GROMACS .gro file of C-alpha atoms in nm:
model
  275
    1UNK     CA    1  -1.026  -1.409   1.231
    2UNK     CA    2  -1.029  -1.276   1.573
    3UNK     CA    3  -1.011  -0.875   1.653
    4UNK     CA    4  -0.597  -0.867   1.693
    5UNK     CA    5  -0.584  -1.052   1.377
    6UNK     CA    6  -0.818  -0.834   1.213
    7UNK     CA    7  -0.657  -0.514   1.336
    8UNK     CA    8  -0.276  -0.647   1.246
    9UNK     CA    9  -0.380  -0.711   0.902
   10UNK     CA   10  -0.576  -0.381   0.848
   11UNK     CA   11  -0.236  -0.227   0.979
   12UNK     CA   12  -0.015  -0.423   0.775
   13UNK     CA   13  -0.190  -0.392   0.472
   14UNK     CA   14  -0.223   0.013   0.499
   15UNK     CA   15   0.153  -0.013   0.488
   16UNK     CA   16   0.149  -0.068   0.095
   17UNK     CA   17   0.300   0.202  -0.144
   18UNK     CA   18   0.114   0.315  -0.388
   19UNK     CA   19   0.248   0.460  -0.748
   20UNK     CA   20   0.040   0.532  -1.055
   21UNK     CA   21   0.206   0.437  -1.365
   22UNK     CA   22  -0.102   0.624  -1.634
   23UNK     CA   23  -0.440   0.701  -1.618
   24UNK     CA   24  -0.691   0.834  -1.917
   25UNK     CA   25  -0.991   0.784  -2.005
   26UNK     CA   26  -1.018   0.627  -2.358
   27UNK     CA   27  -1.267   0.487  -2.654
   28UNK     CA   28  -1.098   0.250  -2.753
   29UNK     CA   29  -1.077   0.154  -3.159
   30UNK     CA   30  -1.133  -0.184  -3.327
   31UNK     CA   31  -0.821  -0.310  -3.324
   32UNK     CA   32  -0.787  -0.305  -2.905
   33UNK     CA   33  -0.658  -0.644  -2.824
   34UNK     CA   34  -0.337  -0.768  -2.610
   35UNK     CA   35  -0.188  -1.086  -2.395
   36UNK     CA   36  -0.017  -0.995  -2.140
   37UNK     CA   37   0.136  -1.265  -1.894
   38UNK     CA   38   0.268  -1.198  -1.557
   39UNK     CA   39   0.140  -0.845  -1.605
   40UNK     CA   40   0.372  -0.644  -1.390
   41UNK     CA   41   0.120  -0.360  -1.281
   42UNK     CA   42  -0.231  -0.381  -1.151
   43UNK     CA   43  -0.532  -0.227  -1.394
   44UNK     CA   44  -0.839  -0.073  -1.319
   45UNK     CA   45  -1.105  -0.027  -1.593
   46UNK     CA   46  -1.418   0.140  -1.504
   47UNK     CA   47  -1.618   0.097  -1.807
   48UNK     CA   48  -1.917   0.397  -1.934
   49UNK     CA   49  -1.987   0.218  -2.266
   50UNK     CA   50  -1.957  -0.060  -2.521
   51UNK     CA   51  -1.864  -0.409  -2.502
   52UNK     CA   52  -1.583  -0.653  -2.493
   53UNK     CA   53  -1.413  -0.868  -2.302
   54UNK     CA   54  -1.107  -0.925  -2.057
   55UNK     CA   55  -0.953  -1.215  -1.899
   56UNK     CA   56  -0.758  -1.270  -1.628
   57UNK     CA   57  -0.567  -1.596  -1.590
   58UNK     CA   58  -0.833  -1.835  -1.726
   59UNK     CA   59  -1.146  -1.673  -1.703
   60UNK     CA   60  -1.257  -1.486  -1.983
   61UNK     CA   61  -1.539  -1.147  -1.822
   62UNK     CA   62  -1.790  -0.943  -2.045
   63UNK     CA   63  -1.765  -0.617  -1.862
   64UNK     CA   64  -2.111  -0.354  -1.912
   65UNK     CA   65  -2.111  -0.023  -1.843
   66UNK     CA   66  -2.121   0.055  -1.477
   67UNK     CA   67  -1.878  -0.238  -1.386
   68UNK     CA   68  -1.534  -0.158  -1.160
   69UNK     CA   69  -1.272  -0.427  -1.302
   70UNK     CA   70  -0.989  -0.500  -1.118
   71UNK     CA   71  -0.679  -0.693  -1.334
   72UNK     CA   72  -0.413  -0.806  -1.040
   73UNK     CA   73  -0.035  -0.750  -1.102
   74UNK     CA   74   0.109  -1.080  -1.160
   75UNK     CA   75  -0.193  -1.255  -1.379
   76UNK     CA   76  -0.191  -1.275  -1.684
   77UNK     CA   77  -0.408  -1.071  -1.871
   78UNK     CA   78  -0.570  -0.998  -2.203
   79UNK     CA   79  -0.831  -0.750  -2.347
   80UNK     CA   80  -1.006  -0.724  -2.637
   81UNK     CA   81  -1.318  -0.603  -2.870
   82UNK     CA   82  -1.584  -0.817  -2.970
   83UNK     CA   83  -1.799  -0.578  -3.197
   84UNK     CA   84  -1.776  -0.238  -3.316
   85UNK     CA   85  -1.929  -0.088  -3.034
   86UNK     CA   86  -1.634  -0.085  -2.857
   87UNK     CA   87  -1.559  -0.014  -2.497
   88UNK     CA   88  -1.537   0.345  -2.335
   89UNK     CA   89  -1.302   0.362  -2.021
   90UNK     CA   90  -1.182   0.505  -1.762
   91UNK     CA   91  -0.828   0.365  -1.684
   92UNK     CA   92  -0.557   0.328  -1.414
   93UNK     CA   93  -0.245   0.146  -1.426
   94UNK     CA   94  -0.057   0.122  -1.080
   95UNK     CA   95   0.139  -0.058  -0.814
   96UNK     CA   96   0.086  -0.162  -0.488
   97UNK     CA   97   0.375  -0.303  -0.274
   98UNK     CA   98   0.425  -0.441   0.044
   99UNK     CA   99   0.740  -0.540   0.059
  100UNK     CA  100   0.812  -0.741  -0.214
  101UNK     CA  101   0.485  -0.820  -0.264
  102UNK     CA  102   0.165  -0.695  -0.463
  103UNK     CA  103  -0.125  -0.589  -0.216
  104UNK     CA  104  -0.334  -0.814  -0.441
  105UNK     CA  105  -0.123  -1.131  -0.405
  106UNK     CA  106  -0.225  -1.070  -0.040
  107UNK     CA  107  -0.600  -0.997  -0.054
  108UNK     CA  108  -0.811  -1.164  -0.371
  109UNK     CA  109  -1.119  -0.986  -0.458
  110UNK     CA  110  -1.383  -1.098  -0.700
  111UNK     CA  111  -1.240  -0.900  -1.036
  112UNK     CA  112  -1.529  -0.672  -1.074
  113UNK     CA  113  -1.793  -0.468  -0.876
  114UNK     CA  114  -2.121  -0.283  -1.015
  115UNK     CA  115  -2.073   0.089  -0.934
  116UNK     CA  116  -2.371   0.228  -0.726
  117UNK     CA  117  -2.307   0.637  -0.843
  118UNK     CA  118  -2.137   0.570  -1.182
  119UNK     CA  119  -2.123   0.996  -1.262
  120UNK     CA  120  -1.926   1.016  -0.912
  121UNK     CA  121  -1.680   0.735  -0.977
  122UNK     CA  122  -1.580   0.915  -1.345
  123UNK     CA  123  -1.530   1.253  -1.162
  124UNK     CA  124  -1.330   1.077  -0.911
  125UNK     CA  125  -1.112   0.911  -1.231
  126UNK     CA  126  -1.133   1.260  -1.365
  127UNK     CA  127  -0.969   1.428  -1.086
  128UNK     CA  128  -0.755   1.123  -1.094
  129UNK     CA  129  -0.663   1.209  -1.421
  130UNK     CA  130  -0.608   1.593  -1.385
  131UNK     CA  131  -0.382   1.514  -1.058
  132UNK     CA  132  -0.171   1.338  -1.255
  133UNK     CA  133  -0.092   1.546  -1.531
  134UNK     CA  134  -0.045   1.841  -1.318
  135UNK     CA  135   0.308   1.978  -1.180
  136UNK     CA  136   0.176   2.101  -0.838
  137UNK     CA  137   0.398   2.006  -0.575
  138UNK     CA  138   0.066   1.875  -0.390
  139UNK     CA  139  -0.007   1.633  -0.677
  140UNK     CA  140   0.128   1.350  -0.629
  141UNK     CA  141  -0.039   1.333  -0.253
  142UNK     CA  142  -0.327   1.393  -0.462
  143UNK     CA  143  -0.276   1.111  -0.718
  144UNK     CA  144  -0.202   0.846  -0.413
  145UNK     CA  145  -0.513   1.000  -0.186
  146UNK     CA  146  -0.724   0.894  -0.454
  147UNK     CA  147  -0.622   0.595  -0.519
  148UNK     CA  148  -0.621   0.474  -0.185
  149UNK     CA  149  -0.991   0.580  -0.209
  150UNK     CA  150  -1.075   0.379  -0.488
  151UNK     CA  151  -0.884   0.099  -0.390
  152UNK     CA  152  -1.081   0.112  -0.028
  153UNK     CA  153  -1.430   0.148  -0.189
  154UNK     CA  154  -1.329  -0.162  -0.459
  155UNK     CA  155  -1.298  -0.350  -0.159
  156UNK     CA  156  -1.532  -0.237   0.060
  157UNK     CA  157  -1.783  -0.309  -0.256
  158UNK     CA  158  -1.672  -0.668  -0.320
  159UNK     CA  159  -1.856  -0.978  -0.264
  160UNK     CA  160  -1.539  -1.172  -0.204
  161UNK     CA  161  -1.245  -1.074  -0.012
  162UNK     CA  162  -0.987  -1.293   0.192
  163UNK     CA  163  -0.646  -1.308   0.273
  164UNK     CA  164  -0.391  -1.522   0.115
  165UNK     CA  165  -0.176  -1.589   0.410
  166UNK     CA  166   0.047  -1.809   0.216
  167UNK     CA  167   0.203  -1.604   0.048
  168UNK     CA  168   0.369  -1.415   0.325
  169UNK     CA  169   0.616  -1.510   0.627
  170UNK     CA  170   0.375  -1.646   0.912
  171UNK     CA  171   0.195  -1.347   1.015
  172UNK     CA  172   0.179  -1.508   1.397
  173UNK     CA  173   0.568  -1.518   1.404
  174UNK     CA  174   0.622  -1.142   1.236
  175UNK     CA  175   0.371  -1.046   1.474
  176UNK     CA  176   0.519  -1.157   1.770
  177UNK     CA  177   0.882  -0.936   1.655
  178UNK     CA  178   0.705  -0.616   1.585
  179UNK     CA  179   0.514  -0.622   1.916
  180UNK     CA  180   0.797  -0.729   2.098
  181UNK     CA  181   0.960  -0.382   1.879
  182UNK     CA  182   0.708  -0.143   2.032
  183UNK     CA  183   0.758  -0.281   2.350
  184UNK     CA  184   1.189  -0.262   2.341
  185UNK     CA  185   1.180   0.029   2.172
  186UNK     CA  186   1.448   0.199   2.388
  187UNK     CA  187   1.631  -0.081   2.371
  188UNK     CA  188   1.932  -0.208   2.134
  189UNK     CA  189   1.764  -0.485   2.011
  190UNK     CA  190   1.956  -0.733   1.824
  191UNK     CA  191   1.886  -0.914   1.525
  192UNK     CA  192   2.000  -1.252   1.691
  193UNK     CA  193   1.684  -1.205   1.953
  194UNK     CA  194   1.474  -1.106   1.667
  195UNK     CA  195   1.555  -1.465   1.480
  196UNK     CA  196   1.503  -1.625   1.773
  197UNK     CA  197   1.179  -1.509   1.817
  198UNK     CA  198   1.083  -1.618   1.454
  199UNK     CA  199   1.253  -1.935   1.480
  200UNK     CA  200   1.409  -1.804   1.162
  201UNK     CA  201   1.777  -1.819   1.105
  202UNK     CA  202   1.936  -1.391   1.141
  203UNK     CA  203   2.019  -1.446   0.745
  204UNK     CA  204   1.679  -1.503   0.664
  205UNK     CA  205   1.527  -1.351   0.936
  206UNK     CA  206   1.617  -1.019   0.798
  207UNK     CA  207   1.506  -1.113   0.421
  208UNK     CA  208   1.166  -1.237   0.598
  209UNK     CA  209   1.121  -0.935   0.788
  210UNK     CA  210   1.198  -0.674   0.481
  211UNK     CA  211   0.934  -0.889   0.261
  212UNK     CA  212   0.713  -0.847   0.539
  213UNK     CA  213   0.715  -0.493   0.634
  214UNK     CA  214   0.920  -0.337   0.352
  215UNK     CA  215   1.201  -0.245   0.574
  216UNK     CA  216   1.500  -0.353   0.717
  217UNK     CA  217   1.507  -0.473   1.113
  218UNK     CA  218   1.676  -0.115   1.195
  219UNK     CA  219   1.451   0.127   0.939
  220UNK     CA  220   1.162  -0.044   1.106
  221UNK     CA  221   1.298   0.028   1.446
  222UNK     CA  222   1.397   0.370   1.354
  223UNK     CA  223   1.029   0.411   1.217
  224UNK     CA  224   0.884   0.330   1.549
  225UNK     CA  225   1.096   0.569   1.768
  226UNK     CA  226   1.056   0.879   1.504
  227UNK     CA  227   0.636   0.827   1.576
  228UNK     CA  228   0.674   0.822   1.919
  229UNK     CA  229   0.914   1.115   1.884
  230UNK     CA  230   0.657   1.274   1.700
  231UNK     CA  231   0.403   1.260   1.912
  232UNK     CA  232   0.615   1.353   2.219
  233UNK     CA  233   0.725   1.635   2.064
  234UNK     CA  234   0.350   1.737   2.006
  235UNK     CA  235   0.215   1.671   2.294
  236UNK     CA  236   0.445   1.672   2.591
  237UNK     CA  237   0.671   1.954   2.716
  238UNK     CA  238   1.015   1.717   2.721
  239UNK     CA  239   1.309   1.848   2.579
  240UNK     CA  240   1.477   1.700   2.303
  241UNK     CA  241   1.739   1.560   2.475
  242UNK     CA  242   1.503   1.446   2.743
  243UNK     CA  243   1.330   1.293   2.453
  244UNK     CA  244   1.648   1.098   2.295
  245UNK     CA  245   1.749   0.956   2.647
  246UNK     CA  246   1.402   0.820   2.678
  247UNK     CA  247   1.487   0.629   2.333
  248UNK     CA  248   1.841   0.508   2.482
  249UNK     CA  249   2.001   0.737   2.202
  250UNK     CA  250   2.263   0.984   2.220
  251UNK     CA  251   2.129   1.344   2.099
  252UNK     CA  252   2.319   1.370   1.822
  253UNK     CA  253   2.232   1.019   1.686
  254UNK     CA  254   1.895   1.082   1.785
  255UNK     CA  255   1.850   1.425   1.544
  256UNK     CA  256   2.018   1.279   1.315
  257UNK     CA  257   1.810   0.966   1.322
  258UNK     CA  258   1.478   1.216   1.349
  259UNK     CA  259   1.530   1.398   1.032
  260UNK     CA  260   1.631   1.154   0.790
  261UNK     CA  261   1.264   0.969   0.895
  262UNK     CA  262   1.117   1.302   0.898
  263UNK     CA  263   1.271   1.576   0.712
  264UNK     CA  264   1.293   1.801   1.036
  265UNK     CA  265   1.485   1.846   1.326
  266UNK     CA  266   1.330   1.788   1.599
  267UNK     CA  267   1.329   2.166   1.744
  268UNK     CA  268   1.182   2.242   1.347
  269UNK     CA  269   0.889   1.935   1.372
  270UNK     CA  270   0.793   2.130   1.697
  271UNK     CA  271   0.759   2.485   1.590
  272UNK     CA  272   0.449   2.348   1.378
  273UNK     CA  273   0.265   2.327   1.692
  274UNK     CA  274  -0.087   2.474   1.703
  275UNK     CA  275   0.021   2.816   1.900
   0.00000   0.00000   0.00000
């Protein structure tokens, strides 16, 4: 993989959304045992004691204490005990979608990694844990931020990582429409040229494109001139309507446009300048 490559898939795949579904910590009893196929949510079970087992697809793991496991959305997946020293965990059920995809349809990992600082890892899962019950408005940032952690270091700590490129739209065609995006981006840019530039029909160019990205043609275009806004806005004395014809945009259109990607009007997103 060359540097561009590398650098539009570390892009693309920073683009997933996160959600936690539940996370605990748990000893779990005797009778701990389940099939689940085509799980719909990802699992992570860092394990502090015990023994059992867990399988994923067809391979059947022993997990020991100190081991990461990762269980991908979309295997199937089982769990179980295998004595009565049964496991102690810390747990995590989430999602992770780009697109319509799972981020782990994209990149396959080995399933499991031995944790180097195994009393850091269960604070992290306990402020994991603590986030997540809590009803501070900052929580949820919270909850994501460390997951995103995990999820880097999981990687980061794995023996085997690669992409599965066939189970997106070629990433050299998608590629080609989003740089040609930055570079039109005060342009009305039709879907037609965008199919062209595929060599995808405009009905399933636009399918294609949402899978890809997670949003439509327009969102995505509308994402793009809202950053550049931003950063105008921040760093550059233009006024906002100097700012909306630089976009090809009308001023109202353009406000409008700015704080429904935003949440702020434009004259509002620069008040929280450094003074």
């Amino acid at each position: 993989m060359n540097p561009s490559q590398r650098t539009f898939w570390k892009k693309y795949m920073a683009r997933a959304r996160i959600d936690v579904d539940l996370a605990a910590y748990t000893k779990v009893s005797r009778s701990w045992n389940d099939e689940i196929p085509s799980c719909p949510v990802n699992r992570l079970y860092f394990i502090t004691e015990g023994e059992g087992y867990v399988k994923i697809g067809d391979h059947t793991y022993y997990p020991r204490p100190g081991d990461l496991y990762l269980l991908p959305a979309g295997s199937d997946q089982a769990y179980g005990t295998i004595s009565e020293n049964t496991f102690g965990k810390y747990w995590c059920h989430f999602t992770a979608k780009i697109g319509d995809l799972d981020l782990f349809q994209i990149l396959h990992t080995s399933p499991s990694i031995v944790v180097k600082d195994v009393l850091a890892l269960g604070q992290t899962f306990e402020n994991l844990i603590a986030h997540r019950r809590s009803d501070a408005l900052s929580a949820e940032f919270r909850v994501t931020g460390i997951l995103h952690e995990l999820i880097a270091d999981f990687i980061d700590a794995n023996a085997a990582v690669k992409l599965n490129l066939a189970t997106t739209p070629t990433h050299e065609k998608m590629n080609v429409v989003l740089r040609y995006m930055e570079q039109h981006i005060a342009d009305q840019v039709s879907i037609e040229t965008l199919a062209q530039l595929a060599h995808y029909h405009p009905n399933y160019f636009i399918n294609a494109f949402k899978q890809f990205t997670g949003y439509s043609p327009i969102q995505y275009m509308n994402h793009l001139r809202s950053e550049k806004a931003k950063d105008l806005l921040l760093t550059t004395e233009l006024n906002v309507s100097q700012i909306a014809d630089s976009f090809g945009m009308e001023l109202s259109y353009f406000s409008r446009m700015f704080k429904e990607q935003t949440g702020f009007k434009p004259t509002a997103f620069r008040d929280l300048r450094p003074r």
